[in-house]
């Protein structure tokens, strides 16, 4: 049973990483024209709004499988409080931080209508920090990243997200006033 | 939503107003924004519907999940994995130990055989 849970945790971890890449890129796309070749912004934004339905099951499967797997020795507290595991504190703690930030981003998105735009934007921009934490968690603790192909795909996805994040920042900077 | 000091004198938008305007503006692609006129300057925009994007994303994520599951089941133990929980040491320390000590047990039952005395 533990072996099945271990396989499930590894697979859902990589699946969650892919889903979060989709969510991040589709979130950046309307301002950076990343996916303009594929679809109009309205469709891309619909994909971004729908992406939690992809992320939540995969992230929950990853977390629950690790809690149930006796070999991994991850407790319920370790899921919410970073750096308290008995081993791999930094690597697993970064995963905990990305999970906490994901919860914050999702909850504030659902409460968006009750918040000011500035407050919502502030919370939503935490997703960049969450993605960085997730990527470092994957690099430092991902068992499957010992495979060159999986590692290359992981780095490639992170590079795409990083490139379009910088592009997004560059485009949002105010234009210098003419004359 | 542009403010004016006096009729005809425009005032620069604040960042907050710019954000609000951006939210209310109809969504346009980056290619449509540049002021270059004429049909030649506009790149063609994809027409994939939202449902197809969602379906494609779901299939992509679950293909990654399935492929990873298959890979994980074929590579159960990875010697150079970055995290190695000390499974053996913990198992050894929590395993109940059996200590044998020489003892003599007596019984009240009658012997089955009799040793003949010389």
PDB file of N, CA and C in Angstrom, chain B residues 15-99:
ATOM      1  N   UNK B  15      -2.347  55.497 -10.680  1.00  0.00           N
ATOM      2  CA  UNK B  15      -2.140  54.054 -10.904  1.00  0.00           C
ATOM      3  C   UNK B  15      -3.437  53.289 -10.637  1.00  0.00           C
ATOM      4  N   UNK B  16      -4.154  53.715  -9.583  1.00  0.00           N
ATOM      5  CA  UNK B  16      -5.397  53.019  -9.222  1.00  0.00           C
ATOM      6  C   UNK B  16      -6.433  53.151 -10.347  1.00  0.00           C
ATOM      7  N   UNK B  17      -6.535  54.388 -10.891  1.00  0.00           N
ATOM      8  CA  UNK B  17      -7.483  54.582 -11.989  1.00  0.00           C
ATOM      9  C   UNK B  17      -7.082  53.765 -13.208  1.00  0.00           C
ATOM     10  N   UNK B  18      -5.775  53.694 -13.419  1.00  0.00           N
ATOM     11  CA  UNK B  18      -5.290  52.922 -14.567  1.00  0.00           C
ATOM     12  C   UNK B  18      -5.683  51.446 -14.418  1.00  0.00           C
ATOM     13  N   UNK B  19      -5.541  50.955 -13.173  1.00  0.00           N
ATOM     14  CA  UNK B  19      -5.916  49.550 -12.918  1.00  0.00           C
ATOM     15  C   UNK B  19      -7.406  49.341 -13.130  1.00  0.00           C
ATOM     16  N   UNK B  20      -8.203  50.289 -12.613  1.00  0.00           N
ATOM     17  CA  UNK B  20      -9.652  50.169 -12.762  1.00  0.00           C
ATOM     18  C   UNK B  20     -10.038  50.215 -14.236  1.00  0.00           C
ATOM     19  N   UNK B  21      -9.420  51.117 -14.957  1.00  0.00           N
ATOM     20  CA  UNK B  21      -9.712  51.209 -16.384  1.00  0.00           C
ATOM     21  C   UNK B  21      -9.326  49.931 -17.107  1.00  0.00           C
ATOM     22  N   UNK B  22      -8.198  49.369 -16.687  1.00  0.00           N
ATOM     23  CA  UNK B  22      -7.749  48.131 -17.323  1.00  0.00           C
ATOM     24  C   UNK B  22      -8.741  47.015 -17.083  1.00  0.00           C
ATOM     25  N   UNK B  23      -9.354  46.999 -15.878  1.00  0.00           N
ATOM     26  CA  UNK B  23     -10.334  45.955 -15.573  1.00  0.00           C
ATOM     27  C   UNK B  23     -11.604  46.135 -16.405  1.00  0.00           C
ATOM     28  N   UNK B  24     -11.999  47.412 -16.619  1.00  0.00           N
ATOM     29  CA  UNK B  24     -13.271  47.651 -17.295  1.00  0.00           C
ATOM     30  C   UNK B  24     -13.140  47.623 -18.810  1.00  0.00           C
ATOM     31  N   UNK B  25     -11.920  47.781 -19.268  1.00  0.00           N
ATOM     32  CA  UNK B  25     -11.710  47.804 -20.721  1.00  0.00           C
ATOM     33  C   UNK B  25     -12.000  46.427 -21.308  1.00  0.00           C
ATOM     34  N   UNK B  26     -12.601  46.354 -22.457  1.00  0.00           N
ATOM     35  CA  UNK B  26     -12.784  45.027 -23.063  1.00  0.00           C
ATOM     36  C   UNK B  26     -11.443  44.358 -23.296  1.00  0.00           C
ATOM     37  N   UNK B  27     -11.418  43.059 -23.063  1.00  0.00           N
ATOM     38  CA  UNK B  27     -10.157  42.329 -23.147  1.00  0.00           C
ATOM     39  C   UNK B  27      -9.666  42.305 -24.586  1.00  0.00           C
ATOM     40  N   UNK B  28      -8.415  42.722 -24.764  1.00  0.00           N
ATOM     41  CA  UNK B  28      -7.844  42.719 -26.112  1.00  0.00           C
ATOM     42  C   UNK B  28      -6.501  42.032 -26.060  1.00  0.00           C
ATOM     43  N   UNK B  29      -6.039  41.560 -27.166  1.00  0.00           N
ATOM     44  CA  UNK B  29      -4.736  40.910 -27.187  1.00  0.00           C
ATOM     45  C   UNK B  29      -3.652  41.961 -27.321  1.00  0.00           C
ATOM     46  N   UNK B  30      -2.436  41.547 -26.981  1.00  0.00           N
ATOM     47  CA  UNK B  30      -1.302  42.456 -27.080  1.00  0.00           C
ATOM     48  C   UNK B  30      -1.078  42.921 -28.501  1.00  0.00           C
ATOM     49  N   UNK B  31      -1.422  42.072 -29.463  1.00  0.00           N
ATOM     50  CA  UNK B  31      -1.190  42.441 -30.861  1.00  0.00           C
ATOM     51  C   UNK B  31      -2.141  43.540 -31.316  1.00  0.00           C
ATOM     52  N   UNK B  32      -3.301  43.607 -30.644  1.00  0.00           N
ATOM     53  CA  UNK B  32      -4.274  44.589 -31.099  1.00  0.00           C
ATOM     54  C   UNK B  32      -3.972  45.978 -30.552  1.00  0.00           C
ATOM     55  N   UNK B  33      -3.108  46.036 -29.512  1.00  0.00           N
ATOM     56  CA  UNK B  33      -2.861  47.300 -28.844  1.00  0.00           C
ATOM     57  C   UNK B  33      -2.020  48.293 -29.647  1.00  0.00           C
ATOM     58  N   UNK B  34      -0.943  47.860 -30.318  1.00  0.00           N
ATOM     59  CA  UNK B  34      -0.107  48.848 -30.998  1.00  0.00           C
ATOM     60  C   UNK B  34      -0.903  49.684 -31.990  1.00  0.00           C
ATOM     61  N   UNK B  35      -0.476  50.922 -32.108  1.00  0.00           N
ATOM     62  CA  UNK B  35      -1.252  51.869 -32.904  1.00  0.00           C
ATOM     63  C   UNK B  35      -0.967  51.770 -34.385  1.00  0.00           C
ATOM     64  N   UNK B  36      -0.215  50.748 -34.786  1.00  0.00           N
ATOM     65  CA  UNK B  36       0.105  50.625 -36.208  1.00  0.00           C
ATOM     66  C   UNK B  36      -1.180  50.375 -36.996  1.00  0.00           C
ATOM     67  N   UNK B  37      -1.511  51.194 -37.917  1.00  0.00           N
ATOM     68  CA  UNK B  37      -2.755  50.987 -38.657  1.00  0.00           C
ATOM     69  C   UNK B  37      -2.579  49.975 -39.774  1.00  0.00           C
ATOM     70  N   UNK B  38      -3.679  49.517 -40.273  1.00  0.00           N
ATOM     71  CA  UNK B  38      -3.637  48.624 -41.430  1.00  0.00           C
ATOM     72  C   UNK B  38      -3.701  47.174 -41.049  1.00  0.00           C
ATOM     73  N   UNK B  39      -4.275  46.348 -41.872  1.00  0.00           N
ATOM     74  CA  UNK B  39      -4.439  44.931 -41.558  1.00  0.00           C
ATOM     75  C   UNK B  39      -3.127  44.158 -41.544  1.00  0.00           C
ATOM     76  N   UNK B  40      -2.072  44.673 -42.204  1.00  0.00           N
ATOM     77  CA  UNK B  40      -0.820  43.921 -42.290  1.00  0.00           C
ATOM     78  C   UNK B  40      -0.089  43.867 -40.963  1.00  0.00           C
ATOM     79  N   UNK B  41      -0.266  44.915 -40.097  1.00  0.00           N
ATOM     80  CA  UNK B  41       0.460  44.971 -38.835  1.00  0.00           C
ATOM     81  C   UNK B  41      -0.157  44.060 -37.773  1.00  0.00           C
ATOM     82  N   UNK B  42      -1.362  43.565 -38.011  1.00  0.00           N
ATOM     83  CA  UNK B  42      -2.033  42.739 -37.013  1.00  0.00           C
ATOM     84  C   UNK B  42      -1.781  41.255 -37.280  1.00  0.00           C
ATOM     85  N   UNK B  43      -1.221  40.586 -36.234  1.00  0.00           N
ATOM     86  CA  UNK B  43      -0.999  39.145 -36.371  1.00  0.00           C
ATOM     87  C   UNK B  43      -2.331  38.425 -36.204  1.00  0.00           C
ATOM     88  N   UNK B  44      -2.497  37.288 -36.853  1.00  0.00           N
ATOM     89  CA  UNK B  44      -3.748  36.557 -36.670  1.00  0.00           C
ATOM     90  C   UNK B  44      -3.843  35.990 -35.249  1.00  0.00           C
ATOM     91  N   UNK B  45      -5.022  36.090 -34.660  1.00  0.00           N
ATOM     92  CA  UNK B  45      -5.244  35.589 -33.313  1.00  0.00           C
ATOM     93  C   UNK B  45      -5.956  34.247 -33.401  1.00  0.00           C
ATOM     94  N   UNK B  46      -5.532  33.318 -32.543  1.00  0.00           N
ATOM     95  CA  UNK B  46      -6.140  32.001 -32.537  1.00  0.00           C
ATOM     96  C   UNK B  46      -7.610  32.057 -32.158  1.00  0.00           C
ATOM     97  N   UNK B  47      -8.344  31.089 -32.601  1.00  0.00           N
ATOM     98  CA  UNK B  47      -9.799  31.078 -32.357  1.00  0.00           C
ATOM     99  C   UNK B  47     -10.227  29.871 -31.530  1.00  0.00           C
ATOM    100  N   UNK B  48      -9.318  29.289 -30.787  1.00  0.00           N
ATOM    101  CA  UNK B  48      -9.683  28.106 -29.997  1.00  0.00           C
ATOM    102  C   UNK B  48     -10.710  28.505 -28.933  1.00  0.00           C
ATOM    103  N   UNK B  49     -11.834  27.798 -28.849  1.00  0.00           N
ATOM    104  CA  UNK B  49     -12.820  28.155 -27.820  1.00  0.00           C
ATOM    105  C   UNK B  49     -12.340  27.778 -26.416  1.00  0.00           C
ATOM    106  N   UNK B  50     -12.974  28.402 -25.425  1.00  0.00           N
ATOM    107  CA  UNK B  50     -12.548  28.201 -24.026  1.00  0.00           C
ATOM    108  C   UNK B  50     -12.664  26.733 -23.609  1.00  0.00           C
ATOM    109  N   UNK B  51     -13.746  26.086 -24.050  1.00  0.00           N
ATOM    110  CA  UNK B  51     -13.938  24.681 -23.629  1.00  0.00           C
ATOM    111  C   UNK B  51     -12.813  23.791 -24.158  1.00  0.00           C
ATOM    112  N   UNK B  52     -12.320  24.109 -25.363  1.00  0.00           N
ATOM    113  CA  UNK B  52     -11.231  23.298 -25.934  1.00  0.00           C
ATOM    114  C   UNK B  52      -9.934  23.535 -25.172  1.00  0.00           C
ATOM    115  N   UNK B  53      -9.704  24.781 -24.747  1.00  0.00           N
ATOM    116  CA  UNK B  53      -8.510  25.072 -23.934  1.00  0.00           C
ATOM    117  C   UNK B  53      -8.570  24.311 -22.615  1.00  0.00           C
ATOM    118  N   UNK B  54      -9.765  24.307 -21.999  1.00  0.00           N
ATOM    119  CA  UNK B  54      -9.921  23.607 -20.711  1.00  0.00           C
ATOM    120  C   UNK B  54      -9.710  22.105 -20.882  1.00  0.00           C
ATOM    121  N   UNK B  55     -10.323  21.577 -21.918  1.00  0.00           N
ATOM    122  CA  UNK B  55     -10.178  20.131 -22.166  1.00  0.00           C
ATOM    123  C   UNK B  55      -8.718  19.781 -22.450  1.00  0.00           C
ATOM    124  N   UNK B  56      -8.075  20.592 -23.272  1.00  0.00           N
ATOM    125  CA  UNK B  56      -6.662  20.359 -23.605  1.00  0.00           C
ATOM    126  C   UNK B  56      -5.780  20.428 -22.377  1.00  0.00           C
ATOM    127  N   UNK B  57      -6.040  21.411 -21.510  1.00  0.00           N
ATOM    128  CA  UNK B  57      -5.246  21.556 -20.286  1.00  0.00           C
ATOM    129  C   UNK B  57      -5.443  20.360 -19.362  1.00  0.00           C
ATOM    130  N   UNK B  58      -6.704  19.941 -19.221  1.00  0.00           N
ATOM    131  CA  UNK B  58      -6.995  18.791 -18.357  1.00  0.00           C
ATOM    132  C   UNK B  58      -6.307  17.536 -18.896  1.00  0.00           C
ATOM    133  N   UNK B  59      -6.380  17.346 -20.199  1.00  0.00           N
ATOM    134  CA  UNK B  59      -5.726  16.168 -20.795  1.00  0.00           C
ATOM    135  C   UNK B  59      -4.214  16.243 -20.621  1.00  0.00           C
ATOM    136  N   UNK B  60      -3.650  17.443 -20.783  1.00  0.00           N
ATOM    137  CA  UNK B  60      -2.209  17.622 -20.623  1.00  0.00           C
ATOM    138  C   UNK B  60      -1.782  17.298 -19.180  1.00  0.00           C
ATOM    139  N   UNK B  61      -2.507  17.874 -18.215  1.00  0.00           N
ATOM    140  CA  UNK B  61      -2.140  17.658 -16.797  1.00  0.00           C
ATOM    141  C   UNK B  61      -2.275  16.178 -16.429  1.00  0.00           C
ATOM    142  N   UNK B  62      -3.338  15.536 -16.908  1.00  0.00           N
ATOM    143  CA  UNK B  62      -3.524  14.130 -16.553  1.00  0.00           C
ATOM    144  C   UNK B  62      -2.596  13.203 -17.342  1.00  0.00           C
ATOM    145  N   UNK B  63      -2.141  13.664 -18.506  1.00  0.00           N
ATOM    146  CA  UNK B  63      -1.106  12.908 -19.230  1.00  0.00           C
ATOM    147  C   UNK B  63       0.206  12.956 -18.444  1.00  0.00           C
ATOM    148  N   UNK B  64       0.506  14.124 -17.893  1.00  0.00           N
ATOM    149  CA  UNK B  64       1.705  14.262 -17.050  1.00  0.00           C
ATOM    150  C   UNK B  64       1.565  13.357 -15.823  1.00  0.00           C
ATOM    151  N   UNK B  65       0.368  13.382 -15.226  1.00  0.00           N
ATOM    152  CA  UNK B  65       0.103  12.551 -14.045  1.00  0.00           C
ATOM    153  C   UNK B  65       0.269  11.067 -14.379  1.00  0.00           C
ATOM    154  N   UNK B  66      -0.346  10.641 -15.466  1.00  0.00           N
ATOM    155  CA  UNK B  66      -0.278   9.235 -15.860  1.00  0.00           C
ATOM    156  C   UNK B  66       1.130   8.798 -16.225  1.00  0.00           C
ATOM    157  N   UNK B  67       1.807   9.652 -17.000  1.00  0.00           N
ATOM    158  CA  UNK B  67       3.186   9.345 -17.390  1.00  0.00           C
ATOM    159  C   UNK B  67       4.105   9.261 -16.190  1.00  0.00           C
ATOM    160  N   UNK B  68       3.904  10.189 -15.249  1.00  0.00           N
ATOM    161  CA  UNK B  68       4.729  10.197 -14.038  1.00  0.00           C
ATOM    162  C   UNK B  68       4.453   8.969 -13.183  1.00  0.00           C
ATOM    163  N   UNK B  69       3.171   8.569 -13.125  1.00  0.00           N
ATOM    164  CA  UNK B  69       2.802   7.385 -12.343  1.00  0.00           C
ATOM    165  C   UNK B  69       3.482   6.146 -12.927  1.00  0.00           C
ATOM    166  N   UNK B  70       3.461   6.080 -14.239  1.00  0.00           N
ATOM    167  CA  UNK B  70       4.100   4.955 -14.920  1.00  0.00           C
ATOM    168  C   UNK B  70       5.610   4.960 -14.651  1.00  0.00           C
ATOM    169  N   UNK B  71       6.203   6.145 -14.738  1.00  0.00           N
ATOM    170  CA  UNK B  71       7.645   6.262 -14.496  1.00  0.00           C
ATOM    171  C   UNK B  71       7.970   5.883 -13.044  1.00  0.00           C
ATOM    172  N   UNK B  72       7.135   6.389 -12.113  1.00  0.00           N
ATOM    173  CA  UNK B  72       7.390   6.117 -10.687  1.00  0.00           C
ATOM    174  C   UNK B  72       7.263   4.626 -10.379  1.00  0.00           C
ATOM    175  N   UNK B  73       6.298   3.962 -11.026  1.00  0.00           N
ATOM    176  CA  UNK B  73       6.134   2.527 -10.749  1.00  0.00           C
ATOM    177  C   UNK B  73       7.286   1.706 -11.329  1.00  0.00           C
ATOM    178  N   UNK B  74       7.929   2.248 -12.376  1.00  0.00           N
ATOM    179  CA  UNK B  74       9.088   1.537 -12.944  1.00  0.00           C
ATOM    180  C   UNK B  74      10.387   1.875 -12.222  1.00  0.00           C
ATOM    181  N   UNK B  75      10.417   3.003 -11.526  1.00  0.00           N
ATOM    182  CA  UNK B  75      11.620   3.435 -10.803  1.00  0.00           C
ATOM    183  C   UNK B  75      11.235   3.692  -9.345  1.00  0.00           C
ATOM    184  N   UNK B  76      10.886   2.604  -8.660  1.00  0.00           N
ATOM    185  CA  UNK B  76      10.418   2.754  -7.275  1.00  0.00           C
ATOM    186  C   UNK B  76      11.501   3.302  -6.365  1.00  0.00           C
ATOM    187  N   UNK B  77      12.666   2.732  -6.466  1.00  0.00           N
ATOM    188  CA  UNK B  77      13.774   3.173  -5.614  1.00  0.00           C
ATOM    189  C   UNK B  77      14.780   3.931  -6.470  1.00  0.00           C
ATOM    190  N   UNK B  78      15.006   5.170  -6.092  1.00  0.00           N
ATOM    191  CA  UNK B  78      15.980   5.984  -6.813  1.00  0.00           C
ATOM    192  C   UNK B  78      17.136   6.266  -5.864  1.00  0.00           C
ATOM    193  N   UNK B  79      18.282   5.707  -6.202  1.00  0.00           N
ATOM    194  CA  UNK B  79      19.418   5.789  -5.280  1.00  0.00           C
ATOM    195  C   UNK B  79      19.885   7.232  -5.068  1.00  0.00           C
ATOM    196  N   UNK B  80      19.826   8.044  -6.143  1.00  0.00           N
ATOM    197  CA  UNK B  80      20.315   9.418  -6.009  1.00  0.00           C
ATOM    198  C   UNK B  80      19.189  10.433  -5.803  1.00  0.00           C
ATOM    199  N   UNK B  81      18.071   9.988  -5.218  1.00  0.00           N
ATOM    200  CA  UNK B  81      16.978  10.911  -4.906  1.00  0.00           C
ATOM    201  C   UNK B  81      17.448  11.907  -3.850  1.00  0.00           C
ATOM    202  N   UNK B  82      17.012  13.159  -3.973  1.00  0.00           N
ATOM    203  CA  UNK B  82      17.518  14.166  -3.032  1.00  0.00           C
ATOM    204  C   UNK B  82      17.091  13.930  -1.589  1.00  0.00           C
ATOM    205  N   UNK B  83      15.905  13.380  -1.375  1.00  0.00           N
ATOM    206  CA  UNK B  83      15.451  13.135   0.003  1.00  0.00           C
ATOM    207  C   UNK B  83      15.433  11.642   0.280  1.00  0.00           C
ATOM    208  N   UNK B  84      16.077  11.260   1.334  1.00  0.00           N
ATOM    209  CA  UNK B  84      16.115   9.843   1.722  1.00  0.00           C
ATOM    210  C   UNK B  84      15.710   9.744   3.189  1.00  0.00           C
ATOM    211  N   UNK B  85      14.418   9.510   3.461  1.00  0.00           N
ATOM    212  CA  UNK B  85      14.023   9.341   4.866  1.00  0.00           C
ATOM    213  C   UNK B  85      14.757   8.147   5.475  1.00  0.00           C
ATOM    214  N   UNK B  86      15.189   8.274   6.691  1.00  0.00           N
ATOM    215  CA  UNK B  86      15.971   7.206   7.322  1.00  0.00           C
ATOM    216  C   UNK B  86      15.036   6.090   7.755  1.00  0.00           C
ATOM    217  N   UNK B  87      14.560   5.364   6.750  1.00  0.00           N
ATOM    218  CA  UNK B  87      13.543   4.331   6.978  1.00  0.00           C
ATOM    219  C   UNK B  87      14.106   3.172   7.780  1.00  0.00           C
ATOM    220  N   UNK B  88      15.294   2.693   7.361  1.00  0.00           N
ATOM    221  CA  UNK B  88      15.861   1.491   7.976  1.00  0.00           C
ATOM    222  C   UNK B  88      16.208   1.748   9.435  1.00  0.00           C
ATOM    223  N   UNK B  89      16.804   2.891   9.715  1.00  0.00           N
ATOM    224  CA  UNK B  89      17.208   3.199  11.078  1.00  0.00           C
ATOM    225  C   UNK B  89      15.996   3.312  11.991  1.00  0.00           C
ATOM    226  N   UNK B  90      14.945   3.962  11.488  1.00  0.00           N
ATOM    227  CA  UNK B  90      13.731   4.122  12.294  1.00  0.00           C
ATOM    228  C   UNK B  90      13.082   2.770  12.521  1.00  0.00           C
ATOM    229  N   UNK B  91      13.002   1.974  11.464  1.00  0.00           N
ATOM    230  CA  UNK B  91      12.378   0.656  11.597  1.00  0.00           C
ATOM    231  C   UNK B  91      13.133  -0.197  12.609  1.00  0.00           C
ATOM    232  N   UNK B  92      14.443  -0.094  12.582  1.00  0.00           N
ATOM    233  CA  UNK B  92      15.246  -0.890  13.504  1.00  0.00           C
ATOM    234  C   UNK B  92      15.062  -0.416  14.945  1.00  0.00           C
ATOM    235  N   UNK B  93      14.941   0.900  15.110  1.00  0.00           N
ATOM    236  CA  UNK B  93      14.842   1.415  16.478  1.00  0.00           C
ATOM    237  C   UNK B  93      13.463   1.191  17.081  1.00  0.00           C
ATOM    238  N   UNK B  94      12.416   1.119  16.246  1.00  0.00           N
ATOM    239  CA  UNK B  94      11.066   0.950  16.793  1.00  0.00           C
ATOM    240  C   UNK B  94      10.650  -0.521  16.863  1.00  0.00           C
ATOM    241  N   UNK B  95      11.439  -1.379  16.241  1.00  0.00           N
ATOM    242  CA  UNK B  95      11.092  -2.799  16.224  1.00  0.00           C
ATOM    243  C   UNK B  95      11.225  -3.388  17.639  1.00  0.00           C
ATOM    244  N   UNK B  96      10.247  -4.175  18.108  1.00  0.00           N
ATOM    245  CA  UNK B  96      10.373  -4.754  19.457  1.00  0.00           C
ATOM    246  C   UNK B  96      11.519  -5.773  19.507  1.00  0.00           C
ATOM    247  N   UNK B  97      12.297  -5.706  20.537  1.00  0.00           N
ATOM    248  CA  UNK B  97      13.443  -6.618  20.655  1.00  0.00           C
ATOM    249  C   UNK B  97      13.090  -7.766  21.601  1.00  0.00           C
ATOM    250  N   UNK B  98      13.648  -8.923  21.340  1.00  0.00           N
ATOM    251  CA  UNK B  98      13.412 -10.116  22.165  1.00  0.00           C
ATOM    252  C   UNK B  98      14.701 -10.422  22.927  1.00  0.00           C
ATOM    253  N   UNK B  99      14.594 -10.494  24.222  1.00  0.00           N
ATOM    254  CA  UNK B  99      15.769 -10.800  25.047  1.00  0.00           C
ATOM    255  C   UNK B  99      15.588 -12.188  25.650  1.00  0.00           C
TER     256      UNK B  99
END
